[in-house]
Amino acid sequence: MTDRGPNTAEPAAPPAAEGLAHGGAAAYWRQTLWAMVGIQFVMTAAFSMLTPIMPLFLPVLGVESEAAIAIWAGVLNGITSLVAAFASPLWGQVADRHGRKLMLLRSSLAIGLFTALMGAAGNVWQFFAFRALMGVFAGFSSAAIALVASQVPEDRLGYSLGWLSTGQLVGSLVGPIIGGLLADMTGSYRVPFYVTSATIFLAMGLVWFAVHEEFSRPVLGSGRRGTFSSLFALITTPALLALFFVLLMAQFGVRTVQPIVTLYVKEMVGNLPNLATLAGIAFSITGLANVISAPFLGNRSDRIGYRRVLLICLAGGTVTTLPQAFTDNYWIFTAERFAVGLFIGGLLPAANAMVGRLVSRAERDAVYGMT
């Protein structure tokens, strides 16, 4: 399969890729793929439990005014990603030398620990510190993408990343509803943090027992580039630079809205007893749309080209996001979030598959860490 859209050159298949067709990882790639799809589901379901309740947890931590809650909600959502942006390339380099499975174990251990500590935080500054520290050790999703991309045949890359994204998206579908229900049923915003922590440790166990990685440690002087040379290559390669910018803008557009969705729902429906559940539904409806569209778009990207699918998703996501700003009805708002979710479902798999085709297998860990 060579069609990946216009202006995308076909890279030479490295020796590792050829090995996938004859023994080696070929015996395990399907097992690894489906194990990682399930693990991504568990991890995302666990972590997305916290998304709708975090703004509601802030008054418990001493943040009282609506303006301060909105500001802190954005800061707390952003600090983890900001710290992770600096740490991820370094972890990508470690993965390049020691394997991606080790990075999954390292990341899940740290995320589970710091999530439990967030639930026990006594004030917003402690919560902020735990979120920042979690960012240092984050990177589970990028390690999962790199592991799957390194184990599957090249002509199944879009298909595999589409299914990996589906596991993540199904998790984002059920997680917010579970988190909202837990908070409303127990009357405590701390309980979902502890449940999330326990679930992440479960995912860590699944990685340990269910994931097989075919990995050969590189020898010194084997020609693999280091973290900073990979970053330089990213900056100086036009195709990768364009993709990096697209991913940056897409993630910015999606994540900018997330911290205020719960507050927006509260503005529309008032301070109802089931507010956390309604906020969870508003998050989960996007995940439902992702689940519907991601496998289809991932499979189509292998056939009609990643670039074409990426352009369709970007255009559709833009058109369906704007009306949300002018909506004051909860159910119309959820319908609009469903619409935008249909396009988001194909965006990241197509972009990640394009990145995977533009770099060698040896370079994917560091590059995925930066994207």
GROMACS .gro file of C-alpha atoms in nm:
model
  371
    1MET     CA    1   0.000   0.000   0.000
    2THR     CA    2   0.149   0.327  -0.107
    3ASP     CA    3  -0.136   0.576  -0.118
    4ARG     CA    4  -0.098   0.815   0.171
    5GLY     CA    5  -0.216   1.130   0.004
    6PRO     CA    6  -0.029   1.380  -0.214
    7ASN     CA    7   0.309   1.527  -0.131
    8THR     CA    8   0.403   1.240   0.102
    9ALA     CA    9   0.715   1.055  -0.005
   10GLU     CA   10   0.747   0.679   0.050
   11PRO     CA   11   1.032   0.617   0.296
   12ALA     CA   12   1.250   0.315   0.253
   13ALA     CA   13   1.138   0.027   0.474
   14PRO     CA   14   1.398  -0.033   0.744
   15PRO     CA   15   1.519  -0.385   0.814
   16ALA     CA   16   1.304  -0.402   1.127
   17ALA     CA   17   0.993  -0.352   0.917
   18GLU     CA   18   1.084  -0.638   0.686
   19GLY     CA   19   1.118  -0.865   0.985
   20LEU     CA   20   0.753  -0.816   1.066
   21ALA     CA   21   0.655  -0.999   0.754
   22HIS     CA   22   0.856  -1.311   0.835
   23GLY     CA   23   0.842  -1.431   1.193
   24GLY     CA   24   0.968  -1.218   1.481
   25ALA     CA   25   0.703  -0.972   1.588
   26ALA     CA   26   0.463  -1.111   1.324
   27ALA     CA   27   0.364  -1.383   1.568
   28TYR     CA   28   0.270  -1.127   1.831
   29TRP     CA   29   0.160  -0.806   1.665
   30ARG     CA   30  -0.212  -0.884   1.672
   31GLN     CA   31  -0.194  -0.997   2.034
   32THR     CA   32  -0.001  -0.684   2.125
   33LEU     CA   33  -0.241  -0.461   1.932
   34TRP     CA   34  -0.557  -0.596   2.098
   35ALA     CA   35  -0.394  -0.596   2.441
   36MET     CA   36  -0.297  -0.231   2.395
   37VAL     CA   37  -0.645  -0.140   2.271
   38GLY     CA   38  -0.789  -0.282   2.595
   39ILE     CA   39  -0.524  -0.115   2.808
   40GLN     CA   40  -0.580   0.222   2.640
   41PHE     CA   41  -0.949   0.180   2.716
   42VAL     CA   42  -0.881   0.114   3.086
   43MET     CA   43  -0.630   0.400   3.118
   44THR     CA   44  -0.846   0.656   2.941
   45ALA     CA   45  -1.163   0.550   3.122
   46ALA     CA   46  -0.981   0.588   3.452
   47PHE     CA   47  -0.827   0.926   3.384
   48SER     CA   48  -1.132   1.075   3.213
   49MET     CA   49  -1.337   1.004   3.527
   50LEU     CA   50  -1.178   1.318   3.666
   51THR     CA   51  -1.248   1.549   3.372
   52PRO     CA   52  -1.604   1.659   3.460
   53ILE     CA   53  -1.550   1.682   3.836
   54MET     CA   54  -1.223   1.875   3.856
   55PRO     CA   55  -1.386   2.222   3.842
   56LEU     CA   56  -1.641   2.105   4.101
   57PHE     CA   57  -1.359   1.982   4.328
   58LEU     CA   58  -1.192   2.323   4.340
   59PRO     CA   59  -1.424   2.475   4.605
   60VAL     CA   60  -1.328   2.182   4.831
   61LEU     CA   61  -0.967   2.296   4.788
   62GLY     CA   62  -1.049   2.652   4.889
   63VAL     CA   63  -1.117   2.815   4.550
   64GLU     CA   64  -1.448   2.998   4.585
   65SER     CA   65  -1.517   3.263   4.320
   66GLU     CA   66  -1.646   3.159   3.978
   67ALA     CA   67  -1.369   3.354   3.804
   68ALA     CA   68  -1.098   3.187   4.013
   69ILE     CA   69  -1.250   2.844   3.951
   70ALA     CA   70  -1.244   2.902   3.574
   71ILE     CA   71  -0.882   3.019   3.585
   72TRP     CA   72  -0.765   2.735   3.808
   73ALA     CA   73  -0.952   2.478   3.597
   74GLY     CA   74  -0.756   2.591   3.292
   75VAL     CA   75  -0.424   2.608   3.476
   76LEU     CA   76  -0.462   2.263   3.631
   77ASN     CA   77  -0.560   2.106   3.300
   78GLY     CA   78  -0.272   2.275   3.121
   79ILE     CA   79   0.016   2.231   3.365
   80THR     CA   80   0.039   1.854   3.318
   81SER     CA   81   0.058   1.885   2.940
   82LEU     CA   82   0.303   2.176   2.961
   83VAL     CA   83   0.546   1.984   3.181
   84ALA     CA   84   0.498   1.671   2.973
   85ALA     CA   85   0.589   1.864   2.657
   86PHE     CA   86   0.940   1.915   2.794
   87ALA     CA   87   0.976   1.570   2.951
   88SER     CA   88   0.831   1.355   2.672
   89PRO     CA   89   1.123   1.383   2.426
   90LEU     CA   90   1.359   1.264   2.699
   91TRP     CA   91   1.136   0.968   2.779
   92GLY     CA   92   1.113   0.896   2.407
   93GLN     CA   93   1.491   0.869   2.398
   94VAL     CA   94   1.487   0.634   2.698
   95ALA     CA   95   1.225   0.422   2.521
   96ASP     CA   96   1.447   0.410   2.215
   97ARG     CA   97   1.720   0.249   2.425
   98HIS     CA   98   1.524   0.040   2.675
   99GLY     CA   99   1.190  -0.035   2.512
  100ARG     CA  100   0.840   0.109   2.511
  101LYS     CA  101   0.687  -0.145   2.750
  102LEU     CA  102   0.912  -0.015   3.026
  103MET     CA  103   0.784   0.337   2.955
  104LEU     CA  104   0.424   0.219   2.985
  105LEU     CA  105   0.501   0.065   3.324
  106ARG     CA  106   0.689   0.374   3.441
  107SER     CA  107   0.416   0.612   3.331
  108SER     CA  108   0.124   0.413   3.475
  109LEU     CA  109   0.300   0.374   3.810
  110ALA     CA  110   0.361   0.749   3.839
  111ILE     CA  111   0.015   0.850   3.716
  112GLY     CA  112  -0.156   0.612   3.957
  113LEU     CA  113   0.049   0.741   4.251
  114PHE     CA  114   0.002   1.112   4.180
  115THR     CA  115  -0.369   1.066   4.111
  116ALA     CA  116  -0.416   0.920   4.459
  117LEU     CA  117  -0.219   1.210   4.605
  118MET     CA  118  -0.441   1.458   4.418
  119GLY     CA  119  -0.744   1.303   4.584
  120ALA     CA  120  -0.582   1.361   4.923
  121ALA     CA  121  -0.471   1.719   4.849
  122GLY     CA  122  -0.556   1.973   5.118
  123ASN     CA  123  -0.540   2.287   4.904
  124VAL     CA  124  -0.519   2.392   4.543
  125TRP     CA  125  -0.142   2.447   4.551
  126GLN     CA  126  -0.080   2.089   4.660
  127PHE     CA  127  -0.313   1.975   4.383
  128PHE     CA  128  -0.120   2.191   4.135
  129ALA     CA  129   0.213   2.040   4.248
  130PHE     CA  130   0.086   1.684   4.204
  131ARG     CA  131  -0.049   1.767   3.857
  132ALA     CA  132   0.287   1.916   3.758
  133LEU     CA  133   0.482   1.618   3.893
  134MET     CA  134   0.252   1.384   3.706
  135GLY     CA  135   0.345   1.566   3.387
  136VAL     CA  136   0.712   1.483   3.444
  137PHE     CA  137   0.633   1.111   3.427
  138ALA     CA  138   0.340   1.126   3.183
  139GLY     CA  139   0.347   1.005   2.826
  140PHE     CA  140   0.149   0.682   2.843
  141SER     CA  141  -0.041   0.748   2.521
  142SER     CA  142   0.268   0.846   2.320
  143ALA     CA  143   0.449   0.534   2.448
  144ALA     CA  144   0.147   0.323   2.353
  145ILE     CA  145   0.143   0.471   2.003
  146ALA     CA  146   0.517   0.414   1.964
  147LEU     CA  147   0.491   0.054   2.086
  148VAL     CA  148   0.208  -0.036   1.852
  149ALA     CA  149   0.371   0.147   1.559
  150SER     CA  150   0.693  -0.047   1.618
  151GLN     CA  151   0.524  -0.388   1.627
  152VAL     CA  152   0.269  -0.385   1.345
  153PRO     CA  153   0.333  -0.426   0.970
  154GLU     CA  154   0.374  -0.101   0.781
  155ASP     CA  155   0.065  -0.159   0.567
  156ARG     CA  156  -0.147  -0.202   0.883
  157LEU     CA  157  -0.023   0.112   1.055
  158GLY     CA  158  -0.333   0.326   0.997
  159TYR     CA  159  -0.563   0.034   1.083
  160SER     CA  160  -0.373  -0.039   1.405
  161LEU     CA  161  -0.348   0.321   1.523
  162GLY     CA  162  -0.716   0.365   1.441
  163TRP     CA  163  -0.806   0.076   1.672
  164LEU     CA  164  -0.568   0.203   1.941
  165SER     CA  165  -0.743   0.537   1.919
  166THR     CA  166  -1.077   0.357   1.942
  167GLY     CA  167  -0.977   0.199   2.273
  168GLN     CA  168  -0.881   0.541   2.399
  169LEU     CA  169  -1.202   0.696   2.272
  170VAL     CA  170  -1.427   0.428   2.422
  171GLY     CA  171  -1.254   0.498   2.752
  172SER     CA  172  -1.328   0.866   2.712
  173LEU     CA  173  -1.691   0.769   2.649
  174VAL     CA  174  -1.750   0.574   2.971
  175GLY     CA  175  -1.502   0.748   3.203
  176PRO     CA  176  -1.672   1.088   3.247
  177ILE     CA  177  -2.011   0.927   3.312
  178ILE     CA  178  -1.861   0.692   3.572
  179GLY     CA  179  -1.676   0.981   3.736
  180GLY     CA  180  -1.988   1.196   3.748
  181LEU     CA  181  -2.201   0.914   3.887
  182LEU     CA  182  -1.940   0.829   4.151
  183ALA     CA  183  -1.928   1.189   4.267
  184ASP     CA  184  -2.307   1.229   4.274
  185MET     CA  185  -2.374   0.891   4.440
  186THR     CA  186  -2.105   0.917   4.709
  187GLY     CA  187  -2.138   1.290   4.766
  188SER     CA  188  -1.759   1.319   4.755
  189TYR     CA  189  -1.535   1.457   4.483
  190ARG     CA  190  -1.237   1.271   4.632
  191VAL     CA  191  -1.371   0.920   4.570
  192PRO     CA  192  -1.327   0.932   4.189
  193PHE     CA  193  -0.957   1.013   4.237
  194TYR     CA  194  -0.902   0.701   4.444
  195VAL     CA  195  -1.102   0.484   4.204
  196THR     CA  196  -0.902   0.629   3.915
  197SER     CA  197  -0.575   0.550   4.090
  198ALA     CA  198  -0.677   0.188   4.153
  199THR     CA  199  -0.789   0.146   3.791
  200ILE     CA  200  -0.460   0.282   3.658
  201PHE     CA  201  -0.269   0.031   3.871
  202LEU     CA  202  -0.491  -0.237   3.714
  203ALA     CA  203  -0.384  -0.114   3.370
  204MET     CA  204  -0.023  -0.134   3.483
  205GLY     CA  205  -0.074  -0.501   3.569
  206LEU     CA  206  -0.226  -0.564   3.227
  207VAL     CA  207   0.078  -0.409   3.060
  208TRP     CA  208   0.308  -0.633   3.263
  209PHE     CA  209   0.128  -0.958   3.183
  210ALA     CA  210  -0.045  -0.905   2.847
  211VAL     CA  211   0.187  -0.693   2.631
  212HIS     CA  212   0.466  -0.854   2.430
  213GLU     CA  213   0.728  -0.626   2.278
  214GLU     CA  214   0.977  -0.745   2.019
  215PHE     CA  215   1.264  -0.513   2.104
  216SER     CA  216   1.637  -0.519   2.037
  217ARG     CA  217   1.848  -0.278   2.237
  218PRO     CA  218   2.054  -0.062   1.998
  219VAL     CA  219   2.430  -0.082   2.017
  220LEU     CA  220   2.635   0.230   2.077
  221GLY     CA  221   2.722   0.407   1.754
  222SER     CA  222   2.437   0.241   1.565
  223GLY     CA  223   2.344   0.572   1.409
  224ARG     CA  224   2.030   0.652   1.606
  225ARG     CA  225   1.993   1.016   1.670
  226GLY     CA  226   1.968   1.161   2.016
  227THR     CA  227   1.688   1.369   2.162
  228PHE     CA  228   1.815   1.706   2.047
  229SER     CA  229   1.918   1.588   1.701
  230SER     CA  230   1.570   1.434   1.663
  231LEU     CA  231   1.419   1.766   1.767
  232PHE     CA  232   1.641   1.944   1.515
  233ALA     CA  233   1.531   1.696   1.248
  234LEU     CA  234   1.168   1.765   1.335
  235ILE     CA  235   1.217   2.140   1.309
  236THR     CA  236   1.409   2.124   0.982
  237THR     CA  237   1.191   1.868   0.800
  238PRO     CA  238   0.904   2.057   0.633
  239ALA     CA  239   0.657   1.767   0.638
  240LEU     CA  240   0.718   1.690   1.005
  241LEU     CA  241   0.712   2.057   1.097
  242ALA     CA  242   0.375   2.098   0.926
  243LEU     CA  243   0.235   1.793   1.105
  244PHE     CA  244   0.372   1.914   1.437
  245PHE     CA  245   0.195   2.247   1.387
  246VAL     CA  246  -0.130   2.075   1.285
  247LEU     CA  247  -0.123   1.853   1.595
  248LEU     CA  248  -0.041   2.151   1.815
  249MET     CA  249  -0.333   2.354   1.685
  250ALA     CA  250  -0.573   2.058   1.693
  251GLN     CA  251  -0.483   1.969   2.051
  252PHE     CA  252  -0.505   2.336   2.148
  253GLY     CA  253  -0.852   2.363   2.000
  254VAL     CA  254  -0.979   2.048   2.170
  255ARG     CA  255  -0.816   2.100   2.510
  256THR     CA  256  -0.895   2.471   2.541
  257VAL     CA  257  -1.264   2.390   2.575
  258GLN     CA  258  -1.230   2.097   2.817
  259PRO     CA  259  -1.166   2.289   3.142
  260ILE     CA  260  -1.480   2.500   3.101
  261VAL     CA  261  -1.730   2.241   2.974
  262THR     CA  262  -1.846   2.158   3.327
  263LEU     CA  263  -1.879   2.528   3.411
  264TYR     CA  264  -2.066   2.588   3.085
  265VAL     CA  265  -2.307   2.304   3.166
  266LYS     CA  266  -2.358   2.451   3.514
  267GLU     CA  267  -2.441   2.786   3.355
  268MET     CA  268  -2.705   2.620   3.136
  269VAL     CA  269  -2.873   2.386   3.388
  270GLY     CA  270  -2.796   2.546   3.724
  271ASN     CA  271  -2.657   2.383   4.036
  272LEU     CA  272  -2.855   2.058   4.008
  273PRO     CA  273  -2.786   1.756   4.235
  274ASN     CA  274  -2.682   1.554   3.929
  275LEU     CA  275  -2.463   1.828   3.781
  276ALA     CA  276  -2.153   1.607   3.774
  277THR     CA  277  -2.342   1.337   3.583
  278LEU     CA  278  -2.475   1.587   3.327
  279ALA     CA  279  -2.124   1.725   3.280
  280GLY     CA  280  -1.998   1.369   3.236
  281ILE     CA  281  -2.255   1.307   2.964
  282ALA     CA  282  -2.144   1.623   2.782
  283PHE     CA  283  -1.789   1.487   2.776
  284SER     CA  284  -1.888   1.129   2.697
  285ILE     CA  285  -2.107   1.216   2.399
  286THR     CA  286  -1.794   1.332   2.217
  287GLY     CA  287  -1.630   1.000   2.299
  288LEU     CA  288  -1.932   0.814   2.158
  289ALA     CA  289  -1.895   1.000   1.830
  290ASN     CA  290  -1.522   0.925   1.831
  291VAL     CA  291  -1.594   0.553   1.871
  292ILE     CA  292  -1.830   0.558   1.574
  293SER     CA  293  -1.594   0.744   1.341
  294ALA     CA  294  -1.240   0.639   1.442
  295PRO     CA  295  -1.233   0.279   1.304
  296PHE     CA  296  -1.398   0.388   0.979
  297LEU     CA  297  -1.170   0.687   0.927
  298GLY     CA  298  -0.861   0.493   1.035
  299ASN     CA  299  -0.934   0.222   0.780
  300ARG     CA  300  -1.019   0.474   0.510
  301SER     CA  301  -0.694   0.661   0.571
  302ASP     CA  302  -0.502   0.348   0.469
  303ARG     CA  303  -0.700   0.347   0.144
  304ILE     CA  304  -0.750   0.710   0.038
  305GLY     CA  305  -0.453   0.871   0.212
  306TYR     CA  306  -0.382   1.012   0.556
  307ARG     CA  307  -0.354   1.368   0.429
  308ARG     CA  308  -0.702   1.366   0.278
  309VAL     CA  309  -0.861   1.226   0.594
  310LEU     CA  310  -0.670   1.477   0.806
  311LEU     CA  311  -0.799   1.770   0.599
  312ILE     CA  312  -1.159   1.644   0.619
  313CYS     CA  313  -1.135   1.606   0.997
  314LEU     CA  314  -0.981   1.950   1.049
  315ALA     CA  315  -1.243   2.122   0.835
  316GLY     CA  316  -1.532   1.935   0.994
  317GLY     CA  317  -1.402   1.990   1.346
  318THR     CA  318  -1.375   2.363   1.286
  319VAL     CA  319  -1.727   2.397   1.145
  320THR     CA  320  -1.890   2.196   1.426
  321THR     CA  321  -1.700   2.355   1.717
  322LEU     CA  322  -1.795   2.719   1.658
  323PRO     CA  323  -2.173   2.687   1.721
  324GLN     CA  324  -2.109   2.560   2.076
  325ALA     CA  325  -2.012   2.912   2.182
  326PHE     CA  326  -2.363   3.042   2.101
  327THR     CA  327  -2.569   2.764   2.260
  328ASP     CA  328  -2.765   2.804   2.583
  329ASN     CA  329  -2.956   2.474   2.572
  330TYR     CA  330  -2.790   2.170   2.729
  331TRP     CA  331  -2.926   1.913   2.484
  332ILE     CA  332  -2.837   2.118   2.177
  333PHE     CA  333  -2.491   2.162   2.327
  334THR     CA  334  -2.448   1.786   2.367
  335ALA     CA  335  -2.564   1.733   2.007
  336GLU     CA  336  -2.301   1.981   1.887
  337ARG     CA  337  -2.035   1.802   2.092
  338PHE     CA  338  -2.140   1.476   1.927
  339ALA     CA  339  -2.098   1.634   1.584
  340VAL     CA  340  -1.747   1.761   1.654
  341GLY     CA  341  -1.656   1.421   1.798
  342LEU     CA  342  -1.724   1.254   1.464
  343PHE     CA  343  -1.435   1.450   1.312
  344ILE     CA  344  -1.198   1.439   1.610
  345GLY     CA  345  -1.215   1.060   1.596
  346GLY     CA  346  -1.011   1.047   1.276
  347LEU     CA  347  -0.779   1.339   1.334
  348LEU     CA  348  -0.509   1.198   1.562
  349PRO     CA  349  -0.487   0.848   1.407
  350ALA     CA  350  -0.435   0.999   1.061
  351ALA     CA  351  -0.174   1.248   1.186
  352ASN     CA  352   0.012   0.985   1.389
  353ALA     CA  353   0.012   0.745   1.095
  354MET     CA  354   0.159   1.018   0.873
  355VAL     CA  355   0.433   1.078   1.129
  356GLY     CA  356   0.502   0.705   1.141
  357ARG     CA  357   0.545   0.693   0.765
  358LEU     CA  358   0.781   0.990   0.754
  359VAL     CA  359   1.038   0.858   1.003
  360SER     CA  360   1.212   0.528   1.055
  361ARG     CA  361   1.104   0.286   1.327
  362ALA     CA  362   1.419   0.373   1.520
  363GLU     CA  363   1.318   0.740   1.532
  364ARG     CA  364   0.949   0.701   1.616
  365ASP     CA  365   0.985   0.696   1.995
  366ALA     CA  366   1.147   1.039   2.015
  367VAL     CA  367   0.927   1.190   1.744
  368TYR     CA  368   0.600   1.057   1.890
  369GLY     CA  369   0.714   1.192   2.225
  370MET     CA  370   0.740   1.538   2.073
  371THR     CA  371   0.407   1.519   1.888
   0.00000   0.00000   0.00000
